[in-house]
mmCIF file of C-alpha atoms in Angstrom:
data_model
loop_
_atom_site.group_PDB
_atom_site.id
_atom_site.type_symbol
_atom_site.label_atom_id
_atom_site.label_comp_id
_atom_site.label_asym_id
_atom_site.label_seq_id
_atom_site.Cartn_x
_atom_site.Cartn_y
_atom_site.Cartn_z
ATOM 1 C CA UNK A 736 19.516 8.205 10.829
ATOM 2 C CA UNK A 737 22.610 6.665 12.374
ATOM 3 C CA UNK A 738 20.289 5.064 14.947
ATOM 4 C CA UNK A 739 18.161 3.246 12.359
ATOM 5 C CA UNK A 740 17.067 -0.290 13.001
ATOM 6 C CA UNK A 741 19.101 -2.611 10.787
ATOM 7 C CA UNK A 742 15.873 -4.015 9.322
ATOM 8 C CA UNK A 743 15.082 -0.497 8.024
ATOM 9 C CA UNK A 744 18.176 -0.537 5.806
ATOM 10 C CA UNK A 745 18.885 -4.242 5.179
ATOM 11 C CA UNK A 746 17.059 -7.420 4.232
ATOM 12 C CA UNK A 747 16.247 -9.706 7.141
ATOM 13 C CA UNK A 748 16.257 -13.516 7.059
ATOM 14 C CA UNK A 749 12.594 -13.498 8.113
ATOM 15 C CA UNK A 750 10.510 -10.486 7.079
ATOM 16 C CA UNK A 751 8.950 -8.789 10.070
ATOM 17 C CA UNK A 752 6.732 -5.817 10.828
ATOM 18 C CA UNK A 753 9.367 -3.157 10.084
ATOM 19 C CA UNK A 754 9.679 -2.152 6.436
ATOM 20 C CA UNK A 755 12.949 -1.352 4.674
ATOM 21 C CA UNK A 756 13.032 2.283 3.546
ATOM 22 C CA UNK A 757 12.436 2.778 -0.179
ATOM 23 C CA UNK A 758 13.538 5.536 -2.569
ATOM 24 C CA UNK A 759 10.343 7.621 -2.317
ATOM 25 C CA UNK A 760 10.895 7.554 1.461
ATOM 26 C CA UNK A 761 13.953 9.796 1.072
ATOM 27 C CA UNK A 762 13.058 13.436 0.421
ATOM 28 C CA UNK A 763 15.571 16.246 -0.056
ATOM 29 C CA UNK A 764 14.681 19.914 0.362
ATOM 30 C CA UNK A 765 16.532 23.129 -0.417
ATOM 31 C CA UNK A 766 16.838 26.205 1.829
ATOM 32 C CA UNK A 767 13.336 27.281 0.770
ATOM 33 C CA UNK A 768 12.027 23.827 1.717
ATOM 34 C CA UNK A 769 11.303 22.998 -1.927
ATOM 35 C CA UNK A 770 11.746 19.347 -2.913
ATOM 36 C CA UNK A 771 15.007 18.565 -4.709
ATOM 37 C CA UNK A 772 14.488 15.647 -7.147
ATOM 38 C CA UNK A 773 16.658 12.558 -6.749
ATOM 39 C CA UNK A 774 18.196 13.049 -10.196
ATOM 40 C CA UNK A 775 19.198 16.670 -9.532
ATOM 41 C CA UNK A 776 22.923 17.415 -9.942
ATOM 42 C CA UNK A 777 22.545 19.577 -6.796
ATOM 43 C CA UNK A 778 21.193 16.741 -4.633
ATOM 44 C CA UNK A 779 24.208 16.728 -2.279
ATOM 45 C CA UNK A 780 23.783 20.498 -1.804
ATOM 46 C CA UNK A 781 20.269 20.170 -0.365
ATOM 47 C CA UNK A 782 19.693 21.753 3.038
ATOM 48 C CA UNK A 783 17.511 18.983 4.511
ATOM 49 C CA UNK A 784 16.880 15.285 4.079
ATOM 50 C CA UNK A 785 13.870 13.440 5.476
ATOM 51 C CA UNK A 786 13.363 9.695 5.794
ATOM 52 C CA UNK A 787 9.924 8.146 6.088
ATOM 53 C CA UNK A 788 9.657 4.958 8.090
ATOM 54 C CA UNK A 789 6.572 3.188 6.685
ATOM 55 C CA UNK A 790 5.961 0.699 9.458
ATOM 56 C CA UNK A 791 7.964 0.068 12.616
ATOM 57 C CA UNK A 792 8.153 -2.263 15.579
ATOM 58 C CA UNK A 793 6.886 0.561 17.809
ATOM 59 C CA UNK A 794 3.631 0.605 15.760
ATOM 60 C CA UNK A 795 4.347 4.049 14.272
ATOM 61 C CA UNK A 796 3.366 4.277 10.618
ATOM 62 C CA UNK A 797 4.726 6.758 8.067
ATOM 63 C CA UNK A 798 6.883 8.430 10.685
ATOM 64 C CA UNK A 799 9.169 11.015 9.066
ATOM 65 C CA UNK A 800 12.428 12.275 10.555
ATOM 66 C CA UNK A 801 14.423 15.140 9.082
ATOM 67 C CA UNK A 802 18.038 16.162 9.455
ATOM 68 C CA UNK A 803 19.718 19.387 8.370
ATOM 69 C CA UNK A 804 22.994 19.406 6.459
ATOM 70 C CA UNK A 805 26.121 19.766 8.567
ATOM 71 C CA UNK A 806 29.666 20.891 7.848
ATOM 72 C CA UNK A 807 31.007 17.392 8.476
ATOM 73 C CA UNK A 808 32.459 16.175 5.153
ATOM 74 C CA UNK A 809 31.889 12.513 6.037
ATOM 75 C CA UNK A 810 28.919 12.208 8.393
ATOM 76 C CA UNK A 811 26.645 14.955 7.043
ATOM 77 C CA UNK A 812 23.229 13.218 6.772
ATOM 78 C CA UNK A 813 22.374 15.107 3.568
ATOM 79 C CA UNK A 814 25.639 14.155 1.858
ATOM 80 C CA UNK A 815 25.407 10.528 3.001
ATOM 81 C CA UNK A 816 21.791 10.229 1.845
ATOM 82 C CA UNK A 817 22.563 11.908 -1.495
ATOM 83 C CA UNK A 818 25.447 9.477 -2.012
ATOM 84 C CA UNK A 819 23.141 6.552 -1.228
ATOM 85 C CA UNK A 820 20.424 7.722 -3.632
ATOM 86 C CA UNK A 821 22.937 8.484 -6.406
ATOM 87 C CA UNK A 822 24.489 5.029 -5.999
ATOM 88 C CA UNK A 823 21.065 3.370 -6.251
ATOM 89 C CA UNK A 824 20.172 5.357 -9.372
ATOM 90 C CA UNK A 825 23.461 4.172 -10.957
ATOM 91 C CA UNK A 826 23.231 0.532 -9.793
ATOM 92 C CA UNK A 827 19.546 -0.195 -10.325
ATOM 93 C CA UNK A 828 18.476 0.813 -13.834
ATOM 94 C CA UNK A 829 14.908 -0.327 -13.128
ATOM 95 C CA UNK A 830 14.622 1.697 -9.902
ATOM 96 C CA UNK A 831 11.165 2.813 -8.870
ATOM 97 C CA UNK A 832 8.831 3.341 -5.924
ATOM 98 C CA UNK A 833 9.476 -0.139 -4.532
ATOM 99 C CA UNK A 834 13.284 0.075 -4.773
ATOM 100 C CA UNK A 835 14.696 -0.229 -1.275
ATOM 101 C CA UNK A 836 17.809 1.559 -0.008
ATOM 102 C CA UNK A 837 19.941 -1.573 0.332
ATOM 103 C CA UNK A 838 21.188 -2.609 -3.120
ATOM 104 C CA UNK A 839 24.828 -3.677 -3.400
ATOM 105 C CA UNK A 840 26.810 -4.762 -6.422
ATOM 106 C CA UNK A 841 28.406 -8.206 -6.100
ATOM 107 C CA UNK A 842 30.370 -9.561 -9.066
ATOM 108 C CA UNK A 843 28.242 -7.547 -11.486
ATOM 109 C CA UNK A 844 24.940 -8.585 -9.919
ATOM 110 C CA UNK A 845 22.714 -6.225 -7.924
ATOM 111 C CA UNK A 846 21.683 -7.831 -4.633
ATOM 112 C CA UNK A 847 19.879 -6.623 -1.527
ATOM 113 C CA UNK A 848 22.262 -6.067 1.404
ATOM 114 C CA UNK A 849 21.426 -8.485 4.198
ATOM 115 C CA UNK A 850 21.836 -8.042 7.936
ATOM 116 C CA UNK A 851 24.540 -10.713 7.826
ATOM 117 C CA UNK A 852 26.497 -8.779 5.195
ATOM 118 C CA UNK A 853 26.226 -5.579 7.268
ATOM 119 C CA UNK A 854 27.320 -7.399 10.436
ATOM 120 C CA UNK A 855 30.282 -8.926 8.620
ATOM 121 C CA UNK A 856 31.382 -5.495 7.272
ATOM 122 C CA UNK A 857 31.168 -4.024 10.785
ATOM 123 C CA UNK A 858 33.270 -6.880 12.157
ATOM 124 C CA UNK A 859 35.895 -6.569 9.419
ATOM 125 C CA UNK A 860 36.127 -2.839 10.076
ATOM 126 C CA UNK A 861 36.513 -3.391 13.827
ATOM 127 C CA UNK A 862 39.308 -5.884 13.238
ATOM 128 C CA UNK A 863 41.060 -3.654 10.699
ATOM 129 C CA UNK A 864 41.038 -0.738 13.145
ATOM 130 C CA UNK A 865 42.534 -2.685 16.048
ATOM 131 C CA UNK A 866 39.661 -4.707 17.512
ATOM 132 C CA UNK A 867 39.673 -5.270 21.251
ATOM 133 C CA UNK A 868 42.932 -3.381 21.811
ATOM 134 C CA UNK A 869 41.476 -0.215 20.250
ATOM 135 C CA UNK A 870 37.788 -0.424 21.188
ATOM 136 C CA UNK A 871 37.690 -2.626 24.290
ATOM 137 C CA UNK A 872 35.597 -5.266 22.569
ATOM 138 C CA UNK A 873 36.278 -7.820 19.873
ATOM 139 C CA UNK A 874 34.756 -8.005 16.421
ATOM 140 C CA UNK A 875 32.703 -11.060 17.429
ATOM 141 C CA UNK A 876 30.901 -8.888 20.007
ATOM 142 C CA UNK A 877 29.436 -6.715 17.229
ATOM 143 C CA UNK A 878 25.975 -7.298 15.810
ATOM 144 C CA UNK A 879 23.608 -5.177 13.782
ATOM 145 C CA UNK A 880 21.974 -3.826 16.942
ATOM 146 C CA UNK A 881 25.378 -2.316 17.776
ATOM 147 C CA UNK A 882 24.625 0.516 15.330
ATOM 148 C CA UNK A 883 21.503 1.574 17.197
ATOM 149 C CA UNK A 884 22.831 1.241 20.721
ATOM 150 C CA UNK A 885 26.160 2.816 19.726
ATOM 151 C CA UNK A 886 24.426 5.845 18.213
ATOM 152 C CA UNK A 887 22.323 6.301 21.340
ATOM 153 C CA UNK A 888 25.339 6.007 23.642
ATOM 154 C CA UNK A 889 27.388 8.429 21.527
ATOM 155 C CA UNK A 890 24.611 11.018 21.697
ATOM 156 C CA UNK A 891 24.232 10.455 25.432
ATOM 157 C CA UNK A 892 27.961 10.878 26.064
ATOM 158 C CA UNK A 893 27.839 14.106 24.049
ATOM 159 C CA UNK A 894 25.229 15.364 26.556
ATOM 160 C CA UNK A 895 22.215 15.251 24.254
ATOM 161 C CA UNK A 896 18.960 15.087 26.175
ATOM 162 C CA UNK A 897 17.222 11.764 26.597
ATOM 163 C CA UNK A 898 14.203 13.244 24.813
ATOM 164 C CA UNK A 899 16.313 14.159 21.761
ATOM 165 C CA UNK A 900 17.921 10.714 21.675
ATOM 166 C CA UNK A 901 14.515 9.081 21.868
ATOM 167 C CA UNK A 902 13.203 11.346 19.104
ATOM 168 C CA UNK A 903 16.137 10.624 16.780
ATOM 169 C CA UNK A 904 16.018 6.889 17.465
ATOM 170 C CA UNK A 905 12.217 6.715 17.477
ATOM 171 C CA UNK A 906 12.193 5.001 20.883
ATOM 172 C CA UNK A 907 9.163 5.088 23.134
ATOM 173 C CA UNK A 908 11.064 4.132 26.265
ATOM 174 C CA UNK A 909 14.332 5.394 27.682
ATOM 175 C CA UNK A 910 15.088 2.127 29.489
ATOM 176 C CA UNK A 911 18.117 1.517 27.257
ATOM 177 C CA UNK A 912 19.721 4.785 28.403
ATOM 178 C CA UNK A 913 20.418 3.671 31.931
ATOM 179 C CA UNK A 914 24.057 4.523 32.403
ATOM 180 C CA UNK A 915 26.015 5.379 35.519
ATOM 181 C CA UNK A 916 28.848 7.823 34.925
ATOM 182 C CA UNK A 917 32.022 7.179 36.914
ATOM 183 C CA UNK A 918 32.511 9.732 39.708
#
């Protein structure tokens, strides 16, 4: 899920083919693979979370990807997804099947997070953590595609197979994974 297209989790200036994920597109399951409802107090304790991507640039429709819970207290996909769903249920009193996963609260008003807002948050974070001195690139070099390419590179550098990276990122071509390791 960390390799999602930004248009799958934010609002774009011009709507395109890819659809933003909505609440019914996030399914939690327990150890017995039974569905855990979004309003369950045990949501964050689910064993699995699945996201359904309704329509994508690669022409795949209703493509579902699942992740198992991990021991990581911050990056566990189940915990992160449960936090997201719980936040939406709190923020959007009229939530329903068409509620997307990108609401934010701004001065008491619920808005849809835009790609520009996401990009700006990434840039602020880069700057706050040291920018070019720390990462080797400046905040202005970051865009929303940085999430997707960064996730793929991180998996590659951790020796995940190209096939697994392509599966997680829902890529049909491995052309982006061309990388020459220093000898």
